[in-house]
Amino acid sequence: MARRNAILAQSIFFSAAAILVLSTGALVLFIGSTGLRVFSFISPASFFFGRSWDQNTQDFGVLPLLFGSLATTLVTLVISAPLAIAVSIFMVEIAPRPIRRIMRTAVELFASLPSVIYGLLGLTLVVPWLRDALHVGLGKGILAAAVVLVFMTQPTMVSIAEDALRSLPESLREGALAVGATRWQMIWRVLVPAARPGLLTAVILGMGRAIGETMAVQMVVGNITSRIPSNLVSGATTMPAAIVTQLPEATSPAHRAALIMVAFLLLVITLILIAGVRLATGGKSTKASTRRAVPAAQGGRPAAVAKLQGDKV
Amino acid sequence: MSTASRATVASQVGSATQVAAPELALRLANVNLYYGSFRAVKDVTLDIKARAITAIIGPSGCGKSTLLRSLNRINDRTPIFRAEGTLKLGDIDICAPTTDLVEIRRRIGMVFQRPNPFPQSIFDNVAFGLKLNGRMPRQQLTEVVEQSLRGAALWDDVKDKLDQSALGLSGGQQQRLCIARALATRPEVLLMDEPASALDPISTLRIEELINDLKRQYTIVIVTHNMQQAARASDVTVMMTMDTADRAGNVVEVGDTNQIFTNPRDRQTEEYITGRFG
């Protein structure tokens, strides 16, 4: 009886695992095969190197979308990564306990806000502000999207970076202080280097959030697909924004397939980012000796990653 | 190394025998240490002799580490910690609010219970303290790193792999690296908080030999649980216990190590070193 139960339980777990793996594979396969159909309508060269995406002329060059996504993500990271690291250092090393608690609650609140709210705030606050401050265009564009994304990526980055710093052993701090380091020297010369794998994970996952964000970006980016934007404040688009804007109205098979191909590209980029996280934190086969004794330096990855990959759109 | 002068310098509880200043590295008078409202260490008056090894022994929870960690104010990291009384390094009042912590810690180095090398190269670990005060010519840096590693009896083990991670070293080597790191800034005093408790017997012995070599140049204060270690490695022994009434640690006997281990004056010391309590 017990044996039969064990077999039953085992097969249930096995099927559950199999379903998960198979459906992931099927997802990639479906999106890939559907997307690749675009090449029966247009040439790969005109898709990958085309500088215009215009359904009226049936030009589906991905560069405006790809460029928009990469530029938005890059601008976001340039602001967001140093900010998140600074905030997490403040929370772990400087803030007294009550303030730390308030900040953590704030970070959690930020994480739980629906992205449409961010979009709304972007549209009503950021866009008019940029328009008035810069006197160029309508205020919608890559910069507006990046400003919104800076706020959206903070919870991801801060909570992982904070975990990474917090899990560093107290003995490292005491060791640095005991040879006469000031608090800042301790932070910059010992703690930050020791937490580097965790901090890198924070940045990469924040990047994943930035590149995949759809709703909020779509509301402030301007949704101009027909050209590669020449500056950060004129209308642009990103890959997810283009998909969500155009897919409902995509009537021609070529247009549909092209959009699905964009989705496939987005999927590939995301997978590369996940591989990057693996490399940053778990890629210890070659550099085991540098990290072995500080498992804490990789701290916070499993739980935090699981938590945050869950909420990625 | 004269036994005679050792014995005279060892001070008595509550009545600090004043000796010529250069002979004394640290002076503690009426020191009380608190965690919040709890007094962890009470009324310690103690002179610590320069260029000698002072061992602090006593049962768990008697405040040995607290006392040691207040000497370089590393305990300040505990928010509720508070020190009262006089703690002096030469003319400097260690506890004064105006005292420069960086200077104190450059003059009073510390080695911890568990080896705590930074996850950096062996060279960078030793050079860490030297680089804190701005740039030092590479040549000079290399020299001091070598001297410090030689001083910590580690040079021969690591001279060919200075750029490798310190975490690849064995536990005993890591602890000697931490000693080298502490020596690099040329402190006057070296505090050691059970420096061998996480090590195997052979590494322990090497650390003890090292400590013995170091006392020619440095004042060493070592906290240890290990009676043999205190007996083997120290010149002066400080016996602490926990007061049964208020659970505060206090010093019950200070003396020449030979005297303490052969002819203790205090009953609690005798019971402790013969293993009947603690």
Coordinates of N, CA and C in Angstrom, one line a residue, chain A residues 92-93 97 168 170-183 185-186 188-191 193-195 288-294 297, chain B residues 69 72 74-75 77 79 101-102 105-106 108-110 112 114-120 128-129 131-134 165 167-169 174 181-182 185:
Chain A
V92 N 21.1 49.2 4.4 CA 21.8 48.2 5.2 C 22.8 48.8 6.2
E93 N 23.5 49.8 5.7 CA 24.7 50.3 6.5 C 24.5 51.6 7.3
R97 N 17.2 51.6 12.4 CA 16.2 50.5 12.2 C 14.8 51.1 11.8
L168 N 26.1 39.7 3.9 CA 27.6 39.7 4.1 C 27.8 39.6 5.6
E170 N 29.1 39.9 9.3 CA 29.5 41.0 10.1 C 31.0 41.0 10.3
S171 N 31.6 39.8 10.2 CA 33.1 39.8 10.4 C 33.8 40.5 9.4
L172 N 33.3 40.6 8.2 CA 33.9 41.4 7.1 C 33.9 42.9 7.5
R173 N 32.8 43.4 8.1 CA 32.7 44.8 8.5 C 33.7 45.0 9.6
E174 N 33.7 44.2 10.6 CA 34.6 44.4 11.7 C 36.0 44.3 11.3
G175 N 36.3 43.4 10.4 CA 37.7 43.3 9.9 C 38.2 44.5 9.2
A176 N 37.3 45.2 8.5 CA 37.7 46.4 7.8 C 37.9 47.5 8.8
L177 N 36.9 47.7 9.7 CA 37.0 48.7 10.7 C 38.2 48.6 11.6
A178 N 38.5 47.3 11.9 CA 39.6 47.1 12.9 C 41.0 47.5 12.3
V179 N 41.1 47.6 11.0 CA 42.4 48.1 10.5 C 42.4 49.6 10.2
G180 N 41.3 50.2 10.7 CA 41.3 51.7 10.6 C 40.5 52.2 9.4
A181 N 39.7 51.4 8.8 CA 38.8 51.9 7.7 C 37.7 52.8 8.3
T182 N 37.4 53.8 7.6 CA 36.2 54.6 7.9 C 35.0 53.8 7.4
R183 N 33.8 54.2 7.8 CA 32.6 53.5 7.3 C 32.5 53.5 5.8
Q185 N 35.0 53.8 3.7 CA 36.1 52.9 3.1 C 35.6 51.4 3.3
M186 N 35.0 51.1 4.4 CA 34.5 49.8 4.6 C 33.5 49.4 3.5
W188 N 32.9 50.8 0.5 CA 33.4 50.8 -0.9 C 34.5 49.9 -1.2
R189 N 35.3 49.6 -0.2 CA 36.5 48.8 -0.5 C 36.3 47.3 -0.1
V190 N 35.3 47.1 0.8 CA 35.1 45.7 1.2 C 33.7 45.2 0.8
L191 N 32.7 45.9 1.3 CA 31.4 45.3 1.2 C 30.9 45.3 -0.3
P193 N 32.6 45.3 -3.2 CA 33.2 44.2 -4.0 C 32.8 42.8 -3.5
A194 N 32.6 42.6 -2.2 CA 32.2 41.3 -1.8 C 30.8 41.0 -2.2
A195 N 30.0 42.0 -2.3 CA 28.6 41.7 -2.7 C 28.4 41.8 -4.2
A288 N 35.8 29.2 -8.4 CA 35.3 28.7 -7.1 C 36.1 29.3 -6.0
S289 N 37.4 29.4 -6.2 CA 38.2 29.8 -5.0 C 37.9 31.2 -4.6
T290 N 37.5 32.1 -5.5 CA 37.3 33.5 -5.0 C 36.0 33.6 -4.2
R291 N 35.1 32.6 -4.4 CA 33.8 32.8 -3.7 C 33.5 31.8 -2.7
R292 N 34.3 30.8 -2.7 CA 33.9 29.6 -1.9 C 33.5 30.0 -0.4
A293 N 34.4 30.7 0.2 CA 34.2 31.0 1.6 C 33.3 32.1 1.9
V294 N 32.8 32.7 0.9 CA 31.8 33.8 1.1 C 30.5 33.5 0.4
A297 N 28.2 36.2 0.0 CA 28.3 37.2 -1.0 C 27.4 37.0 -2.2
Chain B
R69 N 36.9 43.9 23.2 CA 36.4 44.6 22.1 C 36.1 46.1 22.4
N72 N 39.5 48.6 21.4 CA 39.6 49.4 20.1 C 38.3 49.9 19.6
I74 N 35.6 48.5 18.9 CA 34.9 47.9 17.8 C 33.5 47.5 18.3
N75 N 33.3 47.5 19.6 CA 32.0 47.2 20.2 C 31.0 48.4 20.0
R77 N 29.9 49.2 17.5 CA 28.9 48.8 16.4 C 27.6 48.3 17.0
P79 N 24.6 49.0 19.0 CA 24.0 50.3 19.3 C 23.8 50.5 20.8
L101 N 38.6 57.4 16.0 CA 38.5 56.0 16.0 C 39.5 55.3 15.0
V102 N 39.7 56.0 13.9 CA 40.6 55.5 12.9 C 42.0 55.4 13.5
R105 N 42.3 52.6 16.0 CA 42.4 51.3 15.4 C 43.6 51.0 14.6
R106 N 44.3 52.1 14.2 CA 45.6 51.9 13.5 C 46.6 51.6 14.6
I108 N 45.9 50.1 17.6 CA 45.5 48.9 18.3 C 44.8 48.0 17.2
G109 N 45.6 47.0 16.7 CA 45.1 46.1 15.7 C 44.3 45.0 16.4
M110 N 43.5 44.3 15.6 CA 42.7 43.2 16.2 C 42.6 42.0 15.2
F112 N 40.4 38.4 14.9 CA 39.1 37.9 15.4 C 39.1 36.4 15.6
R114 N 37.2 34.0 14.2 CA 37.3 33.3 13.0 C 38.0 34.1 12.0
P115 N 38.9 33.5 11.2 CA 39.6 34.2 10.2 C 38.6 35.0 9.3
N116 N 38.8 36.3 9.1 CA 37.9 37.0 8.3 C 38.6 37.8 7.1
P117 N 39.3 37.0 6.3 CA 40.0 37.7 5.2 C 38.9 38.3 4.2
F118 N 39.3 39.4 3.6 CA 38.3 39.9 2.6 C 38.4 39.1 1.3
P119 N 37.3 39.0 0.6 CA 37.3 38.2 -0.6 C 38.1 38.9 -1.7
Q120 N 39.3 39.1 -1.5 CA 40.2 39.8 -2.4 C 41.5 39.0 -2.5
F128 N 45.5 46.3 2.6 CA 44.3 47.0 2.8 C 44.4 48.2 3.7
G129 N 45.0 48.0 4.9 CA 45.2 49.1 5.8 C 46.1 50.2 5.4
K131 N 46.5 51.2 2.3 CA 46.0 52.0 1.2 C 44.9 53.0 1.7
L132 N 44.5 52.8 2.9 CA 43.4 53.6 3.4 C 43.8 55.0 3.6
N133 N 45.1 55.3 3.8 CA 45.5 56.6 4.0 C 46.1 57.3 2.8
G134 N 45.5 57.0 1.7 CA 46.0 57.6 0.4 C 47.0 56.7 -0.2
S165 N 43.2 34.6 -4.7 CA 42.3 34.9 -3.6 C 42.7 34.4 -2.3
L167 N 40.8 33.5 -0.1 CA 39.8 32.5 0.4 C 40.3 31.1 0.0
G168 N 41.3 31.0 -0.9 CA 41.8 29.7 -1.2 C 42.8 29.2 -0.2
L169 N 43.1 30.0 0.8 CA 44.0 29.5 1.8 C 43.3 28.6 2.9
Q174 N 44.6 31.5 6.7 CA 43.8 32.7 6.7 C 44.0 33.5 7.9
R181 N 47.6 41.2 8.1 CA 46.8 42.4 7.7 C 46.8 43.4 8.9
A182 N 46.7 42.9 10.1 CA 46.8 43.7 11.3 C 48.2 44.3 11.5
T185 N 49.8 47.8 9.4 CA 49.7 49.2 9.7 C 50.6 49.6 11.0

